[in-house]
PDB file of C-alpha atoms in Angstrom:
ATOM      1  CA  MET A 245      93.409  97.336  90.347  1.00  0.00           C
ATOM      2  CA  LYS A 246      95.565  98.485  87.433  1.00  0.00           C
ATOM      3  CA  ALA A 247      96.578  94.890  86.768  1.00  0.00           C
ATOM      4  CA  ILE A 248      92.993  93.729  86.584  1.00  0.00           C
ATOM      5  CA  ASP A 249      92.178  96.645  84.318  1.00  0.00           C
ATOM      6  CA  ASN A 250      95.056  95.745  82.022  1.00  0.00           C
ATOM      7  CA  LEU A 251      93.860  92.175  81.940  1.00  0.00           C
ATOM      8  CA  LEU A 252      90.274  92.998  81.051  1.00  0.00           C
ATOM      9  CA  ALA A 253      90.605  96.227  79.032  1.00  0.00           C
ATOM     10  CA  PRO A 254      91.564  94.714  75.650  1.00  0.00           C
ATOM     11  CA  HIS A 255      88.404  92.658  75.405  1.00  0.00           C
ATOM     12  CA  ALA A 256      86.164  95.207  77.097  1.00  0.00           C
ATOM     13  CA  ASN A 257      87.250  97.863  74.595  1.00  0.00           C
ATOM     14  CA  ALA A 258      86.798  95.425  71.723  1.00  0.00           C
ATOM     15  CA  LEU A 259      83.244  94.802  72.920  1.00  0.00           C
ATOM     16  CA  SER A 260      82.396  98.497  73.018  1.00  0.00           C
ATOM     17  CA  VAL A 261      83.811  99.104  69.525  1.00  0.00           C
ATOM     18  CA  ARG A 262      81.972  96.034  68.212  1.00  0.00           C
ATOM     19  CA  GLN A 263      78.769  97.380  69.733  1.00  0.00           C
ATOM     20  CA  LYS A 264      79.257 100.773  68.091  1.00  0.00           C
ATOM     21  CA  ARG A 265      79.894  99.045  64.786  1.00  0.00           C
ATOM     22  CA  MET A 266      76.762  96.963  65.233  1.00  0.00           C
ATOM     23  CA  GLU A 267      74.746 100.182  65.592  1.00  0.00           C
ATOM     24  CA  VAL A 268      76.252 101.654  62.433  1.00  0.00           C
ATOM     25  CA  LEU A 269      75.629  98.453  60.448  1.00  0.00           C
ATOM     26  CA  GLY A 270      72.112  98.266  61.906  1.00  0.00           C
ATOM     27  CA  ALA A 271      71.537 101.833  60.695  1.00  0.00           C
ATOM     28  CA  ASN A 272      72.675 100.800  57.214  1.00  0.00           C
ATOM     29  CA  ILE A 273      70.245  97.894  57.174  1.00  0.00           C
ATOM     30  CA  ALA A 274      67.470 100.159  58.475  1.00  0.00           C
ATOM     31  CA  ASN A 275      68.113 102.588  55.627  1.00  0.00           C
ATOM     32  CA  ALA A 276      68.307  99.971  52.887  1.00  0.00           C
ATOM     33  CA  ALA A 277      65.379 101.634  51.092  1.00  0.00           C
ATOM     34  CA  THR A 278      66.129 105.298  51.778  1.00  0.00           C
ATOM     35  CA  PRO A 279      67.004 107.283  48.647  1.00  0.00           C
ATOM     36  CA  ASN A 280      70.402 109.014  48.786  1.00  0.00           C
ATOM     37  CA  TYR A 281      71.431 107.292  52.014  1.00  0.00           C
ATOM     38  CA  LYS A 282      75.147 106.514  52.027  1.00  0.00           C
ATOM     39  CA  ALA A 283      76.209 103.353  53.824  1.00  0.00           C
ATOM     40  CA  ARG A 284      78.842 103.841  56.516  1.00  0.00           C
ATOM     41  CA  ASP A 285      81.154 101.666  58.504  1.00  0.00           C
ATOM     42  CA  ILE A 286      83.744 101.869  61.268  1.00  0.00           C
ATOM     43  CA  ASP A 287      87.321 100.764  60.673  1.00  0.00           C
ATOM     44  CA  PHE A 288      87.677  98.406  63.605  1.00  0.00           C
ATOM     45  CA  ALA A 289      91.471  98.568  63.806  1.00  0.00           C
ATOM     46  CA  SER A 290      91.650 102.347  64.114  1.00  0.00           C
ATOM     47  CA  ALA A 291      88.594 102.593  66.371  1.00  0.00           C
ATOM     48  CA  TYR A 292      90.046  99.931  68.630  1.00  0.00           C
ATOM     49  CA  GLY A 293      93.395 101.712  68.671  1.00  0.00           C
ATOM     50  CA  GLN A 294      91.563 104.874  69.664  1.00  0.00           C
ATOM     51  CA  ALA A 295      89.690 103.094  72.441  1.00  0.00           C
ATOM     52  CA  MET A 296      92.843 101.449  73.785  1.00  0.00           C
ATOM     53  CA  SER A 297      94.834 104.668  73.847  1.00  0.00           C
ATOM     54  CA  GLY A 298      92.014 106.320  75.758  1.00  0.00           C
ATOM     55  CA  ARG A 299      91.412 108.932  73.099  1.00  0.00           C
ATOM     56  CA  SER A 300      87.801 107.939  72.806  1.00  0.00           C
ATOM     57  CA  THR A 301      86.929 110.526  75.426  1.00  0.00           C
ATOM     58  CA  LEU A 302      87.768 114.186  74.964  1.00  0.00           C
ATOM     59  CA  ALA A 303      91.022 115.120  76.649  1.00  0.00           C
ATOM     60  CA  SER A 304      90.616 117.759  79.344  1.00  0.00           C
ATOM     61  CA  THR A 305      93.826 119.771  79.148  1.00  0.00           C
ATOM     62  CA  ALA A 306      92.688 122.731  81.230  1.00  0.00           C
ATOM     63  CA  THR A 307      90.877 122.909  84.539  1.00  0.00           C
ATOM     64  CA  GLY A 308      87.898 124.673  82.933  1.00  0.00           C
ATOM     65  CA  HIS A 309      87.240 121.816  80.524  1.00  0.00           C
ATOM     66  CA  ILE A 310      84.081 119.870  81.025  1.00  0.00           C
ATOM     67  CA  LYS A 311      84.493 116.148  80.752  1.00  0.00           C
ATOM     68  CA  SER A 312      82.553 114.680  77.850  1.00  0.00           C
ATOM     69  CA  ALA A 313      79.625 112.631  79.008  1.00  0.00           C
ATOM     70  CA  THR A 314      79.505 110.021  76.293  1.00  0.00           C
ATOM     71  CA  GLY A 315      82.921 110.111  74.695  1.00  0.00           C
ATOM     72  CA  SER A 316      83.192 110.932  71.031  1.00  0.00           C
ATOM     73  CA  ALA A 317      82.053 108.246  68.652  1.00  0.00           C
ATOM     74  CA  PRO A 318      84.631 106.463  66.524  1.00  0.00           C
ATOM     75  CA  ASP A 319      85.071 107.913  63.033  1.00  0.00           C
ATOM     76  CA  THR A 320      82.761 106.475  60.441  1.00  0.00           C
ATOM     77  CA  MET A 321      83.633 106.239  56.798  1.00  0.00           C
ATOM     78  CA  TYR A 322      81.465 105.892  53.724  1.00  0.00           C
ATOM     79  CA  ARG A 323      81.396 102.520  52.092  1.00  0.00           C
ATOM     80  CA  THR A 324      82.380 102.242  48.419  1.00  0.00           C
ATOM     81  CA  PRO A 325      79.543 100.333  46.756  1.00  0.00           C
ATOM     82  CA  VAL A 326      80.251  97.483  44.348  1.00  0.00           C
ATOM     83  CA  SER A 327      77.353  98.603  42.177  1.00  0.00           C
ATOM     84  CA  ALA A 328      75.541 101.735  43.292  1.00  0.00           C
ATOM     85  CA  SER A 329      71.802 101.934  42.761  1.00  0.00           C
ATOM     86  CA  LEU A 330      70.071 104.643  40.743  1.00  0.00           C
ATOM     87  CA  ASP A 331      68.419 106.347  43.711  1.00  0.00           C
ATOM     88  CA  GLY A 332      71.789 107.268  45.228  1.00  0.00           C
ATOM     89  CA  ASN A 333      71.553 104.675  47.998  1.00  0.00           C
ATOM     90  CA  THR A 334      74.824 102.822  48.560  1.00  0.00           C
ATOM     91  CA  VAL A 335      73.519 100.146  50.939  1.00  0.00           C
ATOM     92  CA  GLU A 336      74.096  96.681  49.517  1.00  0.00           C
ATOM     93  CA  LEU A 337      72.157  94.334  51.724  1.00  0.00           C
ATOM     94  CA  HIS A 338      74.321  91.270  51.184  1.00  0.00           C
ATOM     95  CA  VAL A 339      77.424  93.236  52.137  1.00  0.00           C
ATOM     96  CA  GLU A 340      75.758  94.665  55.239  1.00  0.00           C
ATOM     97  CA  GLN A 341      74.377  91.290  56.310  1.00  0.00           C
ATOM     98  CA  LEU A 342      77.790  89.717  55.910  1.00  0.00           C
ATOM     99  CA  GLN A 343      79.492  92.450  57.931  1.00  0.00           C
ATOM    100  CA  PHE A 344      76.762  92.348  60.565  1.00  0.00           C
ATOM    101  CA  ALA A 345      77.076  88.578  60.964  1.00  0.00           C
ATOM    102  CA  GLU A 346      80.856  88.818  61.150  1.00  0.00           C
ATOM    103  CA  ASN A 347      80.657  91.620  63.696  1.00  0.00           C
ATOM    104  CA  ALA A 348      78.172  89.683  65.855  1.00  0.00           C
ATOM    105  CA  THR A 349      80.379  86.586  65.815  1.00  0.00           C
ATOM    106  CA  ARG A 350      83.451  88.580  66.770  1.00  0.00           C
ATOM    107  CA  TYR A 351      81.491  90.299  69.524  1.00  0.00           C
ATOM    108  CA  GLU A 352      80.645  86.879  70.865  1.00  0.00           C
ATOM    109  CA  ALA A 353      84.287  85.825  70.630  1.00  0.00           C
ATOM    110  CA  SER A 354      85.421  88.861  72.633  1.00  0.00           C
ATOM    111  CA  LEU A 355      82.687  88.144  75.135  1.00  0.00           C
ATOM    112  CA  GLN A 356      83.956  84.592  75.505  1.00  0.00           C
ATOM    113  CA  PHE A 357      87.546  85.763  76.025  1.00  0.00           C
ATOM    114  CA  LEU A 358      86.411  88.307  78.605  1.00  0.00           C
ATOM    115  CA  SER A 359      84.341  85.680  80.369  1.00  0.00           C
ATOM    116  CA  ASP A 360      87.305  83.298  80.459  1.00  0.00           C
ATOM    117  CA  ARG A 361      89.590  85.946  81.938  1.00  0.00           C
ATOM    118  CA  ILE A 362      87.086  86.764  84.656  1.00  0.00           C
ATOM    119  CA  ARG A 363      86.714  83.092  85.417  1.00  0.00           C
ATOM    120  CA  GLY A 364      90.512  82.791  85.551  1.00  0.00           C
ATOM    121  CA  LEU A 365      90.690  85.649  88.030  1.00  0.00           C
ATOM    122  CA  ARG A 366      88.014  84.033  90.184  1.00  0.00           C
ATOM    123  CA  THR A 367      89.888  80.749  90.214  1.00  0.00           C
ATOM    124  CA  ALA A 368      93.058  82.571  91.248  1.00  0.00           C
ATOM    125  CA  LEU A 369      91.205  84.376  94.050  1.00  0.00           C
ATOM    126  CA  ARG A 370      89.743  81.201  95.429  1.00  0.00           C
ATOM    127  CA  GLY A 371      93.077  79.447  95.233  1.00  0.00           C
ATOM    128  CA  GLU A 372      91.518  76.109  94.468  1.00  0.00           C
TER     129      GLU A 372
ATOM    130  CA  MET B 210      65.689 113.101  69.544  1.00  0.00           C
ATOM    131  CA  LYS B 211      67.886 111.492  72.151  1.00  0.00           C
ATOM    132  CA  ASN B 212      70.526 108.832  71.677  1.00  0.00           C
ATOM    133  CA  LEU B 213      69.558 106.041  69.365  1.00  0.00           C
ATOM    134  CA  THR B 214      70.122 102.472  70.408  1.00  0.00           C
ATOM    135  CA  ILE B 215      70.132  99.594  68.008  1.00  0.00           C
ATOM    136  CA  PHE B 216      66.602  98.776  69.176  1.00  0.00           C
ATOM    137  CA  ASP B 217      65.357 102.248  68.202  1.00  0.00           C
ATOM    138  CA  ILE B 218      67.093 102.038  64.857  1.00  0.00           C
ATOM    139  CA  ALA B 219      65.626  98.673  63.899  1.00  0.00           C
ATOM    140  CA  GLY B 220      62.257  99.429  65.503  1.00  0.00           C
ATOM    141  CA  ARG B 221      61.727 102.656  63.594  1.00  0.00           C
ATOM    142  CA  ALA B 222      62.873 101.047  60.374  1.00  0.00           C
ATOM    143  CA  MET B 223      60.236  98.378  60.950  1.00  0.00           C
ATOM    144  CA  SER B 224      57.586 101.068  61.418  1.00  0.00           C
ATOM    145  CA  ALA B 225      58.665 102.681  58.163  1.00  0.00           C
ATOM    146  CA  GLN B 226      58.444  99.363  56.339  1.00  0.00           C
ATOM    147  CA  GLN B 227      55.030  98.871  57.940  1.00  0.00           C
ATOM    148  CA  VAL B 228      53.863 102.169  56.436  1.00  0.00           C
ATOM    149  CA  ARG B 229      55.173 100.974  53.095  1.00  0.00           C
ATOM    150  CA  LEU B 230      53.291  97.667  53.438  1.00  0.00           C
ATOM    151  CA  ASN B 231      50.110  99.558  54.328  1.00  0.00           C
ATOM    152  CA  THR B 232      50.315 101.704  51.218  1.00  0.00           C
ATOM    153  CA  ILE B 233      50.945  98.591  49.113  1.00  0.00           C
ATOM    154  CA  ALA B 234      47.892  96.891  50.639  1.00  0.00           C
ATOM    155  CA  SER B 235      45.816  99.989  49.879  1.00  0.00           C
ATOM    156  CA  ASN B 236      47.127 100.104  46.303  1.00  0.00           C
ATOM    157  CA  LEU B 237      46.463  96.424  45.685  1.00  0.00           C
ATOM    158  CA  ALA B 238      42.985  96.652  47.199  1.00  0.00           C
ATOM    159  CA  ASN B 239      42.206  99.440  44.740  1.00  0.00           C
ATOM    160  CA  ALA B 240      43.867  97.823  41.736  1.00  0.00           C
ATOM    161  CA  ASN B 241      40.502  97.485  40.002  1.00  0.00           C
ATOM    162  CA  THR B 242      38.843 100.671  41.202  1.00  0.00           C
ATOM    163  CA  VAL B 243      37.387 102.833  38.436  1.00  0.00           C
ATOM    164  CA  SER B 244      36.116 106.364  38.583  1.00  0.00           C
ATOM    165  CA  SER B 245      34.201 108.768  36.337  1.00  0.00           C
ATOM    166  CA  SER B 246      36.885 111.461  36.201  1.00  0.00           C
ATOM    167  CA  ALA B 247      40.676 111.615  36.097  1.00  0.00           C
ATOM    168  CA  ASP B 248      40.753 113.707  39.279  1.00  0.00           C
ATOM    169  CA  THR B 249      38.808 111.273  41.423  1.00  0.00           C
ATOM    170  CA  ALA B 250      40.522 108.134  40.106  1.00  0.00           C
ATOM    171  CA  TYR B 251      42.503 106.261  42.753  1.00  0.00           C
ATOM    172  CA  ARG B 252      46.216 106.967  42.478  1.00  0.00           C
ATOM    173  CA  ALA B 253      48.907 104.653  43.806  1.00  0.00           C
ATOM    174  CA  LEU B 254      50.325 105.781  47.164  1.00  0.00           C
ATOM    175  CA  ARG B 255      54.074 105.921  47.674  1.00  0.00           C
ATOM    176  CA  PRO B 256      55.763 106.472  51.035  1.00  0.00           C
ATOM    177  CA  VAL B 257      58.781 108.804  51.127  1.00  0.00           C
ATOM    178  CA  PHE B 258      61.647 107.441  53.222  1.00  0.00           C
ATOM    179  CA  GLU B 259      64.171 109.729  54.795  1.00  0.00           C
ATOM    180  CA  ALA B 260      67.211 108.997  56.947  1.00  0.00           C
ATOM    181  CA  GLU B 261      66.907 110.517  60.411  1.00  0.00           C
ATOM    182  CA  PHE B 262      70.135 111.636  62.090  1.00  0.00           C
ATOM    183  CA  PRO B 263      69.772 112.458  65.776  1.00  0.00           C
ATOM    184  CA  ALA B 264      71.407 115.817  66.493  1.00  0.00           C
ATOM    185  CA  PHE B 265      73.113 114.463  69.606  1.00  0.00           C
ATOM    186  CA  GLN B 266      74.971 111.788  67.668  1.00  0.00           C
ATOM    187  CA  GLU B 267      75.860 113.859  64.638  1.00  0.00           C
ATOM    188  CA  GLY B 268      78.845 112.523  62.754  1.00  0.00           C
ATOM    189  CA  SER B 269      78.613 109.118  64.377  1.00  0.00           C
ATOM    190  CA  GLY B 270      76.973 107.698  61.272  1.00  0.00           C
ATOM    191  CA  ILE B 271      74.034 106.412  63.272  1.00  0.00           C
ATOM    192  CA  ALA B 272      70.728 107.039  61.601  1.00  0.00           C
ATOM    193  CA  THR B 273      67.319 105.525  61.581  1.00  0.00           C
ATOM    194  CA  VAL B 274      64.670 105.902  58.925  1.00  0.00           C
ATOM    195  CA  SER B 275      61.169 107.270  58.931  1.00  0.00           C
ATOM    196  CA  ALA B 276      58.414 107.512  56.363  1.00  0.00           C
ATOM    197  CA  VAL B 277      58.078 111.303  56.353  1.00  0.00           C
ATOM    198  CA  ASP B 278      55.364 111.594  53.758  1.00  0.00           C
ATOM    199  CA  ILE B 279      53.008 109.612  51.572  1.00  0.00           C
ATOM    200  CA  LYS B 280      52.762 110.878  48.017  1.00  0.00           C
ATOM    201  CA  LYS B 281      50.342 110.017  45.261  1.00  0.00           C
ATOM    202  CA  SER B 282      51.840 108.649  42.084  1.00  0.00           C
ATOM    203  CA  ASP B 283      51.561 111.171  39.232  1.00  0.00           C
ATOM    204  CA  VAL B 284      51.200 108.570  36.502  1.00  0.00           C
ATOM    205  CA  ALA B 285      48.019 109.470  34.569  1.00  0.00           C
ATOM    206  CA  PRO B 286      45.068 107.152  35.255  1.00  0.00           C
ATOM    207  CA  GLU B 287      44.106 104.906  32.392  1.00  0.00           C
ATOM    208  CA  LYS B 288      41.234 106.313  30.307  1.00  0.00           C
ATOM    209  CA  ARG B 289      39.041 103.543  28.997  1.00  0.00           C
ATOM    210  CA  TYR B 290      36.028 103.670  26.675  1.00  0.00           C
ATOM    211  CA  ALA B 291      33.121 101.853  28.344  1.00  0.00           C
ATOM    212  CA  PRO B 292      29.830 103.601  27.521  1.00  0.00           C
ATOM    213  CA  THR B 293      27.716 100.978  29.271  1.00  0.00           C
ATOM    214  CA  HIS B 294      29.608 101.288  32.566  1.00  0.00           C
ATOM    215  CA  PRO B 295      27.463 102.871  35.303  1.00  0.00           C
ATOM    216  CA  LEU B 296      30.326 105.244  36.228  1.00  0.00           C
ATOM    217  CA  ALA B 297      31.057 106.347  32.659  1.00  0.00           C
ATOM    218  CA  ASP B 298      31.269 110.117  32.070  1.00  0.00           C
ATOM    219  CA  PRO B 299      29.016 111.832  29.400  1.00  0.00           C
ATOM    220  CA  GLU B 300      31.508 110.894  26.656  1.00  0.00           C
ATOM    221  CA  GLY B 301      31.469 107.276  27.770  1.00  0.00           C
ATOM    222  CA  TYR B 302      34.878 107.059  29.405  1.00  0.00           C
ATOM    223  CA  ILE B 303      35.843 105.590  32.750  1.00  0.00           C
ATOM    224  CA  PHE B 304      39.146 106.227  34.509  1.00  0.00           C
ATOM    225  CA  ALA B 305      40.956 103.226  35.915  1.00  0.00           C
ATOM    226  CA  THR B 306      43.517 103.555  38.695  1.00  0.00           C
ATOM    227  CA  ASN B 307      47.209 103.877  37.841  1.00  0.00           C
ATOM    228  CA  VAL B 308      48.152 101.024  40.202  1.00  0.00           C
ATOM    229  CA  ASP B 309      50.393  98.457  38.549  1.00  0.00           C
ATOM    230  CA  PRO B 310      49.858  95.184  40.474  1.00  0.00           C
ATOM    231  CA  ASN B 311      53.176  93.730  39.284  1.00  0.00           C
ATOM    232  CA  GLU B 312      55.087  96.705  40.586  1.00  0.00           C
ATOM    233  CA  GLU B 313      53.199  96.525  43.884  1.00  0.00           C
ATOM    234  CA  LEU B 314      53.951  92.833  44.351  1.00  0.00           C
ATOM    235  CA  VAL B 315      57.670  93.345  43.745  1.00  0.00           C
ATOM    236  CA  ASP B 316      57.622  96.280  46.162  1.00  0.00           C
ATOM    237  CA  MET B 317      55.772  94.160  48.710  1.00  0.00           C
ATOM    238  CA  MET B 318      58.405  91.435  48.551  1.00  0.00           C
ATOM    239  CA  GLU B 319      61.151  93.984  49.017  1.00  0.00           C
ATOM    240  CA  ALA B 320      59.374  95.592  51.970  1.00  0.00           C
ATOM    241  CA  ALA B 321      58.790  92.214  53.605  1.00  0.00           C
ATOM    242  CA  ARG B 322      62.443  91.257  53.144  1.00  0.00           C
ATOM    243  CA  GLN B 323      63.679  94.483  54.646  1.00  0.00           C
ATOM    244  CA  TYR B 324      61.285  94.099  57.545  1.00  0.00           C
ATOM    245  CA  GLN B 325      62.735  90.633  58.139  1.00  0.00           C
ATOM    246  CA  ASN B 326      66.266  92.026  57.958  1.00  0.00           C
ATOM    247  CA  ASN B 327      65.472  94.445  60.745  1.00  0.00           C
ATOM    248  CA  ILE B 328      63.977  91.671  62.856  1.00  0.00           C
ATOM    249  CA  GLU B 329      67.196  89.735  62.318  1.00  0.00           C
ATOM    250  CA  VAL B 330      69.249  92.715  63.513  1.00  0.00           C
ATOM    251  CA  LEU B 331      67.010  92.989  66.560  1.00  0.00           C
ATOM    252  CA  ALA B 332      67.222  89.289  67.376  1.00  0.00           C
ATOM    253  CA  THR B 333      71.022  89.276  67.052  1.00  0.00           C
ATOM    254  CA  ALA B 334      71.419  92.393  69.210  1.00  0.00           C
ATOM    255  CA  LYS B 335      69.073  90.962  71.815  1.00  0.00           C
ATOM    256  CA  SER B 336      70.817  87.602  72.079  1.00  0.00           C
ATOM    257  CA  LEU B 337      74.224  89.305  72.325  1.00  0.00           C
ATOM    258  CA  MET B 338      72.945  91.559  75.090  1.00  0.00           C
ATOM    259  CA  ILE B 339      71.557  88.620  77.030  1.00  0.00           C
ATOM    260  CA  LYS B 340      74.904  86.847  76.705  1.00  0.00           C
ATOM    261  CA  THR B 341      76.686  90.000  77.870  1.00  0.00           C
ATOM    262  CA  LEU B 342      74.549  90.090  80.998  1.00  0.00           C
ATOM    263  CA  SER B 343      75.870  86.722  82.089  1.00  0.00           C
ATOM    264  CA  VAL B 344      79.521  87.477  81.391  1.00  0.00           C
ATOM    265  CA  GLY B 345      81.947  85.942  83.897  1.00  0.00           C
ATOM    266  CA  LYS B 346      79.491  83.462  85.328  1.00  0.00           C
TER     267      LYS B 346
END
């Protein structure tokens, strides 16, 4: 089971981080007209590193610790705007759209890789 | 508020933009309304947008938006001398609304664009989810 987990985990974790990032970018786009809203983003590399090392869920170091139900969210950081608007909103729609499109494409790529690995496993199981 | 999914985020943002479009429609419809006093003159409506952070996901950066209030513009209505107008006050003045149609049209375009953006987010999220359902097949 561990072997299968090792095979699938890289792409599965990438998918979950990509999904989290999609929510954050979606929130930015949703708040494009909100005064004083500060655009945020997730640094994929560090969030992915976190997910792979299993630190995305709270460590339970004592028996009394309750396991976290959802796992802590990856750290978000504020985006530095190219040209901030007067109302204090730092969402720049073109930037967000670009990032969102890129994120969606990469999500699809990870999905494809995951799909291929599962198919590979199936082929191996059947022994055709 | 519970956990927000991308559908909630985009959906609520669309509702907020809808409120904005409604106020714009109301403003444009009343662009030529006149009144006999400054107090009763129609004043442009402006929605107030506010980011909504669910308590459960605090610090995750996930927020949706809601139109928390609708305020009346405090620009003074235009006082116009028209003694023959049926609504003119005893001094012969009528009070035209403070709606600026140009401003409203620009605002309308922006609202429509942002509404479309949210639909795009929704459509992308939906198609990715459908693809995820058939992973490994």
